[in-house]
Coordinates of C-alpha atoms in Angstrom, one line a residue:
M1 CA 22.3 140.7 15.2
S2 CA 25.5 138.7 15.6
T3 CA 25.6 134.9 14.9
T4 CA 25.6 134.3 18.6
G5 CA 22.6 136.6 19.3
V6 CA 24.7 139.1 21.1
D7 CA 24.4 142.7 20.1
G8 CA 27.3 145.2 20.0
P9 CA 28.2 147.7 22.7
G10 CA 25.6 150.3 23.5
Q11 CA 22.8 148.1 22.0
N12 CA 21.5 146.6 25.3
S13 CA 19.8 149.4 26.9
D14 CA 16.4 149.5 25.3
W15 CA 15.3 145.9 25.3
A16 CA 14.0 146.1 28.9
R17 CA 11.6 148.7 28.0
E18 CA 9.7 146.3 25.8
L19 CA 9.2 143.8 28.6
P20 CA 6.2 144.4 30.9
G21 CA 6.6 145.4 34.5
A22 CA 9.0 147.4 36.7
L23 CA 11.1 145.2 38.9
A24 CA 14.2 145.6 41.0
S25 CA 17.3 147.0 39.4
H26 CA 20.0 145.0 41.2
V27 CA 18.5 141.5 40.2
D28 CA 16.5 142.1 37.0
M29 CA 13.7 139.6 37.4
R30 CA 12.4 140.6 33.9
L31 CA 15.3 138.3 32.7
L32 CA 13.6 135.2 34.0
P33 CA 10.8 135.1 31.4
A34 CA 13.3 135.7 28.7
L35 CA 15.6 133.0 29.9
D36 CA 12.7 130.6 30.2
A37 CA 11.5 131.3 26.7
L38 CA 15.1 131.1 25.3
L39 CA 15.6 127.7 27.0
Q40 CA 12.1 126.4 25.8
E41 CA 12.6 127.6 22.3
G42 CA 16.3 127.2 21.8
S43 CA 16.1 130.2 19.5
V44 CA 16.2 134.0 19.8
T45 CA 13.4 134.3 17.1
G46 CA 11.1 131.7 18.7
A47 CA 11.7 133.1 22.2
A48 CA 10.8 136.6 20.9
E49 CA 7.6 135.4 19.4
R50 CA 6.7 133.6 22.6
L51 CA 6.9 136.8 24.6
A52 CA 5.6 139.0 21.8
L53 CA 8.9 141.0 21.6
S54 CA 11.1 142.0 18.7
P55 CA 14.1 139.7 17.9
P56 CA 16.5 142.7 18.6
A57 CA 14.9 143.0 22.1
M58 CA 15.3 139.4 22.8
S59 CA 18.8 139.5 21.6
R60 CA 19.6 142.2 24.0
A61 CA 17.9 140.2 26.9
L62 CA 20.2 137.2 25.9
S63 CA 23.2 139.5 26.2
K64 CA 22.2 140.6 29.6
I65 CA 21.5 137.0 30.8
R66 CA 25.0 136.0 29.6
R67 CA 26.6 138.8 31.5
A68 CA 24.5 138.0 34.7
L69 CA 25.2 134.2 34.6
G70 CA 28.8 134.5 33.3
D71 CA 27.8 131.8 30.7
P72 CA 26.9 132.0 27.0
V73 CA 23.7 130.0 27.7
L74 CA 23.0 129.3 24.0
V75 CA 25.8 128.5 21.6
R76 CA 25.9 128.1 17.8
A77 CA 25.8 124.4 16.7
G78 CA 25.4 124.2 12.8
R79 CA 22.4 126.2 11.8
G80 CA 20.9 126.4 15.2
L81 CA 21.6 127.1 19.0
V82 CA 22.1 124.6 21.6
P83 CA 22.1 125.1 25.5
T84 CA 25.2 124.9 27.6
P85 CA 25.6 122.5 30.5
R86 CA 24.8 125.5 32.8
A87 CA 21.6 126.3 30.8
L88 CA 20.5 122.7 31.2
E89 CA 21.1 122.7 34.8
L90 CA 19.0 126.0 35.2
Q91 CA 16.2 125.0 32.9
P92 CA 14.0 123.1 35.3
K93 CA 14.6 125.6 38.0
V94 CA 13.6 128.5 35.8
R95 CA 10.5 126.6 34.6
A96 CA 9.4 125.9 38.1
L97 CA 9.8 129.5 39.1
M98 CA 7.8 130.6 36.1
R99 CA 5.0 128.2 37.0
E100 CA 4.9 129.5 40.4
A101 CA 4.8 133.1 39.2
E102 CA 2.0 132.4 36.9
A103 CA 0.0 130.6 39.6
L104 CA 0.6 133.5 42.0
L105 CA -0.8 136.1 39.4
A106 CA -3.7 134.0 38.3
P107 CA -7.2 134.4 39.5
S108 CA -7.8 132.2 42.7
R109 CA -9.4 128.9 42.1
Q110 CA -12.5 127.8 43.7
E111 CA -11.5 127.2 47.4
D112 CA -12.6 124.1 49.1
L113 CA -14.8 125.7 51.8
S114 CA -15.0 122.6 53.9
H115 CA -11.5 123.4 55.3
V116 CA -12.0 127.1 55.9
S117 CA -12.0 128.1 59.5
R118 CA -13.2 131.7 59.9
T119 CA -15.4 133.7 62.1
L120 CA -18.0 135.7 60.0
T121 CA -19.5 138.8 61.7
I122 CA -22.9 139.9 60.6
V123 CA -24.7 143.1 61.7
A124 CA -28.5 142.8 61.4
D125 CA -31.6 144.1 63.1
E126 CA -32.8 141.3 65.4
A127 CA -35.9 140.7 63.3
Y128 CA -33.7 139.8 60.3
A129 CA -31.1 138.1 62.4
A130 CA -33.9 135.8 63.7
V131 CA -34.9 134.8 60.1
L132 CA -31.3 134.7 58.8
A133 CA -29.5 132.8 61.5
P134 CA -31.2 129.3 61.3
A135 CA -31.0 129.2 57.6
L136 CA -27.4 130.4 57.5
L137 CA -26.2 128.0 60.3
N138 CA -28.1 125.0 58.7
R139 CA -26.4 125.7 55.3
A140 CA -23.1 126.3 56.8
S141 CA -23.0 123.0 58.6
A142 CA -23.0 121.2 55.3
E143 CA -20.9 123.7 53.1
V144 CA -18.6 125.5 55.6
P145 CA -18.6 123.4 58.7
L146 CA -15.5 125.1 60.3
A147 CA -17.1 128.6 60.0
R148 CA -18.4 130.4 63.0
F149 CA -20.9 133.2 63.1
T150 CA -21.2 136.3 65.3
F151 CA -24.5 138.3 65.0
T152 CA -24.7 141.7 66.4
V153 CA -27.5 144.3 66.3
E154 CA -25.6 147.4 67.4
S155 CA -23.1 149.6 65.6
T156 CA -22.4 153.1 66.8
H157 CA -19.9 153.9 64.2
G158 CA -22.1 153.7 61.0
S159 CA -20.3 151.8 58.2
A160 CA -16.8 152.1 59.8
P161 CA -16.7 148.5 61.0
L162 CA -17.2 147.4 57.4
R163 CA -14.5 149.6 56.0
E164 CA -12.2 148.5 58.9
G165 CA -12.9 144.7 58.6
A166 CA -14.5 144.3 62.0
V167 CA -17.7 143.4 60.3
D168 CA -18.1 141.1 57.3
I169 CA -21.6 142.0 56.2
E170 CA -24.5 144.2 57.2
V171 CA -28.2 143.4 56.6
G172 CA -30.9 145.9 56.9
I173 CA -31.9 149.4 55.7
I174 CA -28.8 150.8 54.2
D175 CA -28.3 154.2 52.7
E176 CA -24.6 154.9 52.2
C177 CA -24.0 155.0 48.6
S178 CA -20.3 155.2 48.8
P179 CA -17.6 153.7 46.5
E180 CA -16.2 152.2 49.7
L181 CA -19.1 149.8 50.0
R182 CA -20.9 147.3 47.9
I183 CA -24.6 147.5 48.5
E184 CA -27.0 144.8 47.0
P185 CA -30.9 145.1 47.3
L186 CA -32.4 142.0 48.6
F187 CA -36.1 142.4 49.0
E188 CA -38.9 144.7 50.2
D189 CA -40.4 143.7 53.5
R190 CA -43.6 145.0 55.0
F191 CA -45.4 145.1 58.4
V192 CA -48.2 142.8 59.3
G193 CA -50.5 142.2 62.1
V194 CA -49.8 139.2 64.3
A195 CA -52.1 137.3 66.7
R196 CA -52.3 133.9 68.2
S197 CA -53.9 131.2 66.3
G198 CA -57.7 131.0 67.0
H199 CA -57.8 134.8 68.2
P200 CA -61.4 136.1 67.9
L201 CA -60.1 139.0 65.9
L202 CA -59.2 136.6 63.0
A203 CA -62.8 135.4 62.5
A204 CA -63.3 138.1 59.8
A205 CA -61.3 140.5 57.9
V206 CA -59.6 142.9 60.2
S207 CA -61.1 146.4 60.0
A208 CA -59.6 149.4 61.7
Q209 CA -62.5 149.4 64.2
A210 CA -61.8 145.7 65.0
F211 CA -58.1 146.3 65.2
T212 CA -58.6 149.0 67.9
S213 CA -61.0 147.0 69.9
V214 CA -58.3 144.5 71.1
R215 CA -55.2 145.2 73.3
H216 CA -51.8 145.6 71.8
V217 CA -48.2 145.1 72.7
S218 CA -45.6 147.5 71.2
V219 CA -42.0 146.6 70.3
S220 CA -39.6 149.5 71.2
R221 CA -36.1 149.5 72.7
K222 CA -36.9 152.8 74.3
G223 CA -40.2 151.6 75.8
R224 CA -42.5 153.8 73.6
M225 CA -46.1 152.9 73.4
T226 CA -47.0 154.7 70.2
G227 CA -45.7 155.1 66.6
P228 CA -46.7 155.5 62.9
I229 CA -49.5 153.0 63.3
D230 CA -51.1 155.1 66.0
G231 CA -50.7 158.4 63.8
A232 CA -52.6 156.6 60.9
L233 CA -55.3 155.5 63.3
H234 CA -55.6 159.0 64.8
A235 CA -56.2 160.5 61.3
R236 CA -59.3 158.2 61.2
G237 CA -60.4 159.3 64.7
L238 CA -59.4 156.0 66.2
R239 CA -57.1 154.9 69.0
R240 CA -55.6 151.5 69.9
D241 CA -55.1 150.3 73.4
V242 CA -51.3 149.5 73.9
I243 CA -51.0 148.0 77.3
A244 CA -47.3 146.9 77.2
S245 CA -44.0 147.7 75.4
V246 CA -41.2 145.1 75.0
P247 CA -37.6 145.7 73.6
N248 CA -37.7 143.0 70.9
Y249 CA -39.8 140.9 68.7
G250 CA -39.1 137.7 70.4
E251 CA -40.6 138.7 73.5
A252 CA -43.6 140.1 71.8
L253 CA -44.1 136.7 70.0
L254 CA -44.1 134.8 73.3
M255 CA -46.5 137.2 74.9
I256 CA -49.2 137.1 72.1
A257 CA -48.8 133.3 71.7
S258 CA -50.3 132.8 75.0
S259 CA -52.8 135.7 75.3
D260 CA -55.3 137.8 73.2
L261 CA -52.7 140.6 72.7
V262 CA -51.8 141.5 69.1
T263 CA -48.7 143.2 67.7
A264 CA -47.2 144.2 64.3
M265 CA -43.8 143.0 63.0
P266 CA -41.9 142.4 59.6
H267 CA -43.7 139.9 57.5
S268 CA -40.5 137.8 57.0
L269 CA -40.1 137.4 60.8
A270 CA -43.7 136.6 61.4
A271 CA -43.9 134.1 58.5
S272 CA -40.8 132.3 59.7
A273 CA -42.2 132.0 63.3
R274 CA -45.8 131.2 62.3
Q275 CA -45.5 127.3 62.8
S276 CA -43.2 127.2 65.6
V277 CA -44.9 129.8 67.8
G278 CA -48.6 129.2 66.8
I279 CA -49.6 132.7 65.4
E280 CA -51.5 133.9 62.5
L281 CA -50.7 137.0 60.3
F282 CA -53.2 139.6 59.0
D283 CA -53.1 142.6 56.9
L284 CA -52.8 145.9 58.9
P285 CA -56.0 148.1 58.4
V286 CA -53.7 151.1 57.9
E287 CA -50.8 151.8 55.5
T288 CA -47.2 151.6 56.8
D289 CA -44.0 152.4 54.8
P290 CA -42.2 149.4 53.1
I291 CA -38.9 148.2 54.4
N292 CA -36.2 148.0 51.8
I293 CA -33.6 145.4 53.0
C294 CA -30.1 145.3 51.5
Q295 CA -26.8 143.7 52.3
A296 CA -23.6 145.7 52.3
W297 CA -20.0 144.6 52.4
H298 CA -16.6 146.2 51.8
P299 CA -14.8 145.6 48.4
R300 CA -11.8 143.9 50.1
H301 CA -14.0 140.8 50.4
E302 CA -15.4 141.0 46.8
T303 CA -13.6 137.8 45.7
E304 CA -12.9 136.0 49.0
P305 CA -14.5 132.6 48.5
V306 CA -16.0 132.3 51.9
H307 CA -17.5 135.7 51.7
V308 CA -18.8 135.1 48.3
W309 CA -20.6 132.0 49.9
L310 CA -21.8 134.3 52.8
R311 CA -23.4 136.8 50.5
H312 CA -25.1 134.0 48.4
A313 CA -26.3 132.3 51.6
V314 CA -27.7 135.5 53.0
R315 CA -29.4 136.4 49.7
A316 CA -31.0 132.9 49.5
A317 CA -32.1 132.9 53.1
L318 CA -33.8 136.3 53.1
T319 CA -35.4 136.2 49.6
R320 CA -36.9 132.9 50.3
S321 CA -38.8 134.4 53.3
A322 CA -39.7 137.7 51.6
P323 CA -43.3 138.8 51.0
P324 CA -44.4 139.4 47.5
A325 CA -42.2 142.3 46.1
R326 CA -43.8 145.6 45.5
P327 CA -42.6 147.7 42.5
G328 CA -40.1 150.5 42.9
G329 CA -38.4 149.1 46.0
R330 CA -34.9 150.4 46.6
C331 CA -32.4 150.6 49.4
S332 CA -33.1 153.7 51.3
G333 CA -33.2 154.9 54.8
P334 CA -30.5 156.0 57.5
P335 CA -26.8 155.0 57.4
A336 CA -25.8 151.5 58.1
G337 CA -25.6 150.2 61.6
Q338 CA -27.6 151.5 64.5
E339 CA -29.5 154.1 62.4
A340 CA -30.7 151.3 60.1
D341 CA -32.2 149.6 63.1
R342 CA -33.8 152.8 64.2
A343 CA -35.5 153.2 60.9
V344 CA -37.1 149.8 61.2
E345 CA -38.2 150.7 64.7
Q346 CA -39.9 153.9 63.5
D347 CA -41.8 152.3 60.7
V348 CA -44.4 150.7 63.0
D349 CA -44.4 151.1 66.7
G350 CA -41.8 153.8 67.2
R351 CA -39.3 151.3 68.7
R352 CA -36.7 154.2 69.3

């Protein structure tokens, strides 16, 4: 190394390989960290230590910086080096650029969600949208007041809307174990019987015979009157009297609240509607398959602050309303979207 820190001819081609990154060849941006370190340390050796480079590599970097600027940058003064006027002029500008680059490449800080204006789109079966929406909106009003929410129950393209960014999150029965999606199990739901408060059926434990002695309303988008409950009853030689079919649980709740009809629906929905509608829940006298509820999203949103908030809020809202968990629950069923809705329909009243 020379006394000025400049290497001889042919010795300045290897230093860049010891600096990280691959940047533009016309303006070698790799010189900025070297220049910043040289101006901070006032020493080739000190700058090399700062950047974890060898002194010869830093000497070659200084040689390239001098040629690029047309200025010696650091000159000998006694036993040390001092910056030139041009170097002193550049020092605060280079430091500012480095701070900006460091901030750009650093993990994002916790965002102030009170200023986030974003529409969040959620796909969920109407039973879970009914449970989720009130809790989510109440929490958002305090924590993300500028956010807006779109709930939809239909998806004819499977998980494509998640991958394409048209949907932020999907809640329901999800079985698309793809590296393109993140899937988190939330809870295991189950179906229960529902009747109005004071219904004569509720005077004692509901047996299969008592269950079939009353009239029923089925929930089916396709207007079907029978489903797995009827198959289980048929195996016992019993048949229930289904006198009506409605397309969603909301209509069923209104019907049973003012009549002696009974129905079956997910526990989470029935429990959340119990006080406001005036209904009582009872265990079905036949077994039905559990419903394993998950939430799914695309990895592009993994670290987005408002999406992290959304996932946490969905988890809190639904697990709070969940019935006691049964062992072995897992996310299973048809693909995300409309097929997931259909699986919920099939579990009890053949809502397809």
